[in-house]
PDB file of C-alpha atoms in Angstrom:
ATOM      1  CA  UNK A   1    -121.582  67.375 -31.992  1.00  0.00           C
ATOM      2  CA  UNK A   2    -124.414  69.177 -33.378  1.00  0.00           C
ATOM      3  CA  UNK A   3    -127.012  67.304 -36.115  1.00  0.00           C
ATOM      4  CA  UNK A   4    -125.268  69.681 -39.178  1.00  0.00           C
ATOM      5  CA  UNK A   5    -122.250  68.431 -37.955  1.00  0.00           C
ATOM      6  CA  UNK A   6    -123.119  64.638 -37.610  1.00  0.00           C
ATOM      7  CA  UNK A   7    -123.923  64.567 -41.169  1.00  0.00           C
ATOM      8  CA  UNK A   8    -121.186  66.458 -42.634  1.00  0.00           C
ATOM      9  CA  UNK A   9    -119.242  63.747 -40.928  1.00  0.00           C
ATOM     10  CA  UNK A  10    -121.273  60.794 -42.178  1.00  0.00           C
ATOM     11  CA  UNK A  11    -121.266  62.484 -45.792  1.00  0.00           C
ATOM     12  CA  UNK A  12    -117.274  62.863 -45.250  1.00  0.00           C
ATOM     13  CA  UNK A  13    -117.049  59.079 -44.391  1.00  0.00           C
ATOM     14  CA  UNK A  14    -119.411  57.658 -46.850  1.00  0.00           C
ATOM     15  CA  UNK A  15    -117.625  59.749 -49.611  1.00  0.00           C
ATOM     16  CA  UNK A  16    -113.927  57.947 -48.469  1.00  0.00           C
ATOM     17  CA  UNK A  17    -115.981  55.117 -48.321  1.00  0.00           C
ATOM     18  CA  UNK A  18    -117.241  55.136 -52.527  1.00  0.00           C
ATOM     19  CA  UNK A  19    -113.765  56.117 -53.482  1.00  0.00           C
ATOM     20  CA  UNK A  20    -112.190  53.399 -52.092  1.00  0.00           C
ATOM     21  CA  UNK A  21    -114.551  51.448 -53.521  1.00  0.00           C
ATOM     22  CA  UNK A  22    -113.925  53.006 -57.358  1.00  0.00           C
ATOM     23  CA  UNK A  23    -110.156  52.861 -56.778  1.00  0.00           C
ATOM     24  CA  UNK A  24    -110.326  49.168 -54.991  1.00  0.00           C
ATOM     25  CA  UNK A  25    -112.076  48.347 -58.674  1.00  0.00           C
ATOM     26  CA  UNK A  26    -109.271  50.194 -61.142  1.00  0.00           C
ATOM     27  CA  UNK A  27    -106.855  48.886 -58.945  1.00  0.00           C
ATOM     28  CA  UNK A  28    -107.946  45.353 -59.507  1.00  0.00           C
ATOM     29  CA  UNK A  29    -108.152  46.032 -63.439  1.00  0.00           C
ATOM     30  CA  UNK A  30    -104.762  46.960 -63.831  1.00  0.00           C
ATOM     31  CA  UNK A  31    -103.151  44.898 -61.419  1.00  0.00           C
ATOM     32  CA  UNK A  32    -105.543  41.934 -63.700  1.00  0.00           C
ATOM     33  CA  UNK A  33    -104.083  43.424 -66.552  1.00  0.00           C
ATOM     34  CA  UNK A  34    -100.384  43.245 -65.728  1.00  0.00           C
ATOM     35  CA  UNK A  35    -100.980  40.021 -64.601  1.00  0.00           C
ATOM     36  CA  UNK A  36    -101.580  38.696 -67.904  1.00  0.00           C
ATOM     37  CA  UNK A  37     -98.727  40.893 -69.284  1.00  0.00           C
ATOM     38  CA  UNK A  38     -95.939  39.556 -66.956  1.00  0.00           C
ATOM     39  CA  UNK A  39     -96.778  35.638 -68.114  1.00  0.00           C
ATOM     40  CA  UNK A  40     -97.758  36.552 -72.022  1.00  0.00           C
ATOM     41  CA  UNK A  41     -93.886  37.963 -71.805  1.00  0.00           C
ATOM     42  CA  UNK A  42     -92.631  34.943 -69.908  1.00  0.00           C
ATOM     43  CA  UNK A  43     -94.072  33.292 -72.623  1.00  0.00           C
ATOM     44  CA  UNK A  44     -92.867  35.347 -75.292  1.00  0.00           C
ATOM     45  CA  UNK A  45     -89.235  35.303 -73.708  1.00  0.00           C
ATOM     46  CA  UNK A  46     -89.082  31.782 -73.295  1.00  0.00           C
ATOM     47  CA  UNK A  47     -87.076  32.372 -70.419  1.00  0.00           C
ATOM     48  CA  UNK A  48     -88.979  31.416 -67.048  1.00  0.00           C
ATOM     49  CA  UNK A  49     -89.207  27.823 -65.817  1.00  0.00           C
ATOM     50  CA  UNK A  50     -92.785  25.772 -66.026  1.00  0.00           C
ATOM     51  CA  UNK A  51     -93.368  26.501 -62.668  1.00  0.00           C
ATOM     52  CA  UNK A  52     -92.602  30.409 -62.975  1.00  0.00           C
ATOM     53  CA  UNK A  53     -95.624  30.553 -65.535  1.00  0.00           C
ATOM     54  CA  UNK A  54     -97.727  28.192 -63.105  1.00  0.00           C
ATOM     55  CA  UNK A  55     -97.233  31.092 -60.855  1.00  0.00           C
ATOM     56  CA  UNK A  56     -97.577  33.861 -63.024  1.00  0.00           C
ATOM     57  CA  UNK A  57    -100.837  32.300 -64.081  1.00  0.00           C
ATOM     58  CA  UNK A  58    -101.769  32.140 -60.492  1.00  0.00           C
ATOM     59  CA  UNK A  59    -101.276  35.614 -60.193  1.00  0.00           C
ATOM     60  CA  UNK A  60    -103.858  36.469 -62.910  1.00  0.00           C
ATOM     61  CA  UNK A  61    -106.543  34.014 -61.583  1.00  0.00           C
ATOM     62  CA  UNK A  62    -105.889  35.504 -58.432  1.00  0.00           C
ATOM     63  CA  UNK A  63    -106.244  39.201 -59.425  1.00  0.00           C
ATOM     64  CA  UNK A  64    -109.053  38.221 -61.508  1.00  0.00           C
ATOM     65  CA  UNK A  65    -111.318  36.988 -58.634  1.00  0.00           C
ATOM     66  CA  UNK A  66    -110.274  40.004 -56.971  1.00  0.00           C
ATOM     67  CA  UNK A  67    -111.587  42.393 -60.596  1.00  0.00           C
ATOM     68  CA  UNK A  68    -114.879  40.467 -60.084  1.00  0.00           C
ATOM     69  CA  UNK A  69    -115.109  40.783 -56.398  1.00  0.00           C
ATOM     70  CA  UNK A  70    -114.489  44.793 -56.525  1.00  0.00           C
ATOM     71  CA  UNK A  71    -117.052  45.223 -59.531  1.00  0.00           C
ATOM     72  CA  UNK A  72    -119.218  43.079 -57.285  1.00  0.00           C
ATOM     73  CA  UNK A  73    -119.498  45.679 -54.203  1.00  0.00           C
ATOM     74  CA  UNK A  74    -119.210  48.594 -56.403  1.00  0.00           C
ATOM     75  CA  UNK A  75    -123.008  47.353 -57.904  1.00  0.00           C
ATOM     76  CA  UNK A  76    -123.844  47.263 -54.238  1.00  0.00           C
ATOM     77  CA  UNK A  77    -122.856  50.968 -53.638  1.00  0.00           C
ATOM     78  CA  UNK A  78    -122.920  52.881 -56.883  1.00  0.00           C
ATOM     79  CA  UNK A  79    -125.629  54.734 -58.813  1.00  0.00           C
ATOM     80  CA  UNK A  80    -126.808  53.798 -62.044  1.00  0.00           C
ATOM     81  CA  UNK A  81    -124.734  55.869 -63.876  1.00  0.00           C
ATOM     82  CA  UNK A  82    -121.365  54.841 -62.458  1.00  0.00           C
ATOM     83  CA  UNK A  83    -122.644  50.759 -62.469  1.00  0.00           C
ATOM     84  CA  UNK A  84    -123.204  51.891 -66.416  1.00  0.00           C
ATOM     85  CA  UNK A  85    -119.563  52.584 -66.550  1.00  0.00           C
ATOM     86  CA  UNK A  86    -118.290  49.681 -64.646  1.00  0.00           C
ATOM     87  CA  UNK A  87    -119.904  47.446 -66.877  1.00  0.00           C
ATOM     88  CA  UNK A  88    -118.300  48.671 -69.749  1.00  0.00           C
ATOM     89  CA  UNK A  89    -115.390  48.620 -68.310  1.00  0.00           C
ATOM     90  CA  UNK A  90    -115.261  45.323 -66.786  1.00  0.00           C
ATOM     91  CA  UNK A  91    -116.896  43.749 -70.739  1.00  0.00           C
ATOM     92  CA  UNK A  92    -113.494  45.540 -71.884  1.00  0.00           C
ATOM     93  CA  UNK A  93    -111.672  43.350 -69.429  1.00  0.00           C
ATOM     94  CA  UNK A  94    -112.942  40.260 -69.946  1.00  0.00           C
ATOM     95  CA  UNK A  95    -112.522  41.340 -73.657  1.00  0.00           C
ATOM     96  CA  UNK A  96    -109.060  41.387 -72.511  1.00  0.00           C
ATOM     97  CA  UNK A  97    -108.827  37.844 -71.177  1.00  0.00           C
ATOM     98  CA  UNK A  98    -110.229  36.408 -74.107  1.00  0.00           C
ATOM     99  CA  UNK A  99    -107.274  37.960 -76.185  1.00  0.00           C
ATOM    100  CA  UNK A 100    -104.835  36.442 -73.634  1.00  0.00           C
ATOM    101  CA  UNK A 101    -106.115  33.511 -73.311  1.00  0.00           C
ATOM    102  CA  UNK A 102    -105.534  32.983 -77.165  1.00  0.00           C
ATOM    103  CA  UNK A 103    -102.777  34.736 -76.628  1.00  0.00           C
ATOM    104  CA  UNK A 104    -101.164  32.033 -74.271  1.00  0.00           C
ATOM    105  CA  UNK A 105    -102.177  29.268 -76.331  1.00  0.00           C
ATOM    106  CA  UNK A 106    -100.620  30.237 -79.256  1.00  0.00           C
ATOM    107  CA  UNK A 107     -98.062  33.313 -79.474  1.00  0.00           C
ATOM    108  CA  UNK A 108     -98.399  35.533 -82.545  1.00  0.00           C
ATOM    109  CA  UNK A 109     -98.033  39.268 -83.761  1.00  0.00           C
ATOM    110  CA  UNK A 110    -101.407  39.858 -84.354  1.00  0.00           C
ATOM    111  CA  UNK A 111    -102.082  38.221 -80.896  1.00  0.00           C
ATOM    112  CA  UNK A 112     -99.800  41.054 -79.488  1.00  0.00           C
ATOM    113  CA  UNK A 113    -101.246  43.464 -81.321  1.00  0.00           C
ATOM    114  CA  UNK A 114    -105.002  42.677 -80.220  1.00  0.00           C
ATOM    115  CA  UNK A 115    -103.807  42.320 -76.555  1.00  0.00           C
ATOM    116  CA  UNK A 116    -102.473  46.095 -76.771  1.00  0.00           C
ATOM    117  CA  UNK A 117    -105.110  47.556 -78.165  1.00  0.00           C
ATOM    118  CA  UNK A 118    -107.765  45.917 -75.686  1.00  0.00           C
ATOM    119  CA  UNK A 119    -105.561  47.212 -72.825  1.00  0.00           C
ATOM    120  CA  UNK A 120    -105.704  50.790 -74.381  1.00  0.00           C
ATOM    121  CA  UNK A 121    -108.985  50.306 -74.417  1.00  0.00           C
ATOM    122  CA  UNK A 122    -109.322  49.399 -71.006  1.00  0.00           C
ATOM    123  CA  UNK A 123    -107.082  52.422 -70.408  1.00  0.00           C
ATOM    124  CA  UNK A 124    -108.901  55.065 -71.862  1.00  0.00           C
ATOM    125  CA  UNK A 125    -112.443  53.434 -70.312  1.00  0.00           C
ATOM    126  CA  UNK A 126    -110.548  53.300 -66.694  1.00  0.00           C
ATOM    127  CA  UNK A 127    -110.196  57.217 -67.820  1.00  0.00           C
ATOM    128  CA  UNK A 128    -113.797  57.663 -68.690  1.00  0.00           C
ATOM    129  CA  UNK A 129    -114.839  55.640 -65.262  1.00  0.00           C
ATOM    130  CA  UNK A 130    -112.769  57.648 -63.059  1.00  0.00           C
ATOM    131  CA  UNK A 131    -113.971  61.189 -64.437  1.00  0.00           C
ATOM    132  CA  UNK A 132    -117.970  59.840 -65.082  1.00  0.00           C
ATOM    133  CA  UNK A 133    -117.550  58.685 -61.169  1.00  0.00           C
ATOM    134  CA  UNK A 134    -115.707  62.174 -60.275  1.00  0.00           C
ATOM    135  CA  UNK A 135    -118.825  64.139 -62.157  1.00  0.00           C
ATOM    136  CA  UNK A 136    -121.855  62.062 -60.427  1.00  0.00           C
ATOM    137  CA  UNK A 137    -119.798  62.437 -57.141  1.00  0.00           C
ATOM    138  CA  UNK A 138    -119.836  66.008 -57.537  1.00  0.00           C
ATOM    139  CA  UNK A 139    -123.439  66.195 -58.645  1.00  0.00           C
ATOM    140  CA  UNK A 140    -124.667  64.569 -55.851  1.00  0.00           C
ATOM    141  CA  UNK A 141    -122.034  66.857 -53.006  1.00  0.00           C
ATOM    142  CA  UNK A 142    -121.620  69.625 -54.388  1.00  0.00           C
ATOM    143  CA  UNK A 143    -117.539  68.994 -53.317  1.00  0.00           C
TER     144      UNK A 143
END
């Protein structure tokens, strides 16, 4: 293997590398987020047992630690500009959590209400993370 090709290869891997580091993170965030959606509706329902919504709330401490872990390694690995857009993101979800956790204590319209609209804006900055990340990707390939 010549030297050109040697690191076209290591550029190849480290690229598959920072992808699944950006899509280990979204994933994380919207797994988090239908975490909390799958117990607020238990809730709402009033159908599952106490130890269903033990569970469920399991579930979104457990995909939480796994939101912080992810936007942990992607600071390790990713430029300025796409650490920039993490952060935003990851205020949005803990933005998110605080809505919930009200949320859970006491159920309410406007409690529903503020719950969507933080998830659509963690949508539409998961959108704005994924093409900032695409655009400093490309910048810095050329792919």
């Amino acid at each position: 293997m010549s030297q050109t090709q040697l690191q076209a290869a290591i550029a190849a891997e480290q690229a598959r590398v920072t992808r699944a580091i950006y899509a280990d993170f979204l994933r994380a965030g919207v797994e988090y987020e239908l975490a909390w959606r799958r117990l607020l509706i238990s809730l709402r329902e009033g159908v599952s047992t106490a130890e269903e919504r033990d569970r469920l709330y399991a579930q979104v401490i457990e995909h939480e630690h796994d939101r912080w872990t992810s936007y942990s390694i992607l600071l390790l690995e990713a430029p300025d500009p796409v650490t920039s857009l993490a952060r935003e993101l990851t205020n949005a979800y803990v933005e998110l959590d605080t809505i919930a956790e009200k949320l859970r204590r006491r159920l309410s319209a406007q409690g529903w209400q503020d719950f969507n609209q933080a998830a659509e804006r963690c949508g539409a900055l998961t959108a704005t993370f994924t093409e900032g990340a695409k655009a400093v990707r490309t910048a810095a390939t050329g792919l």
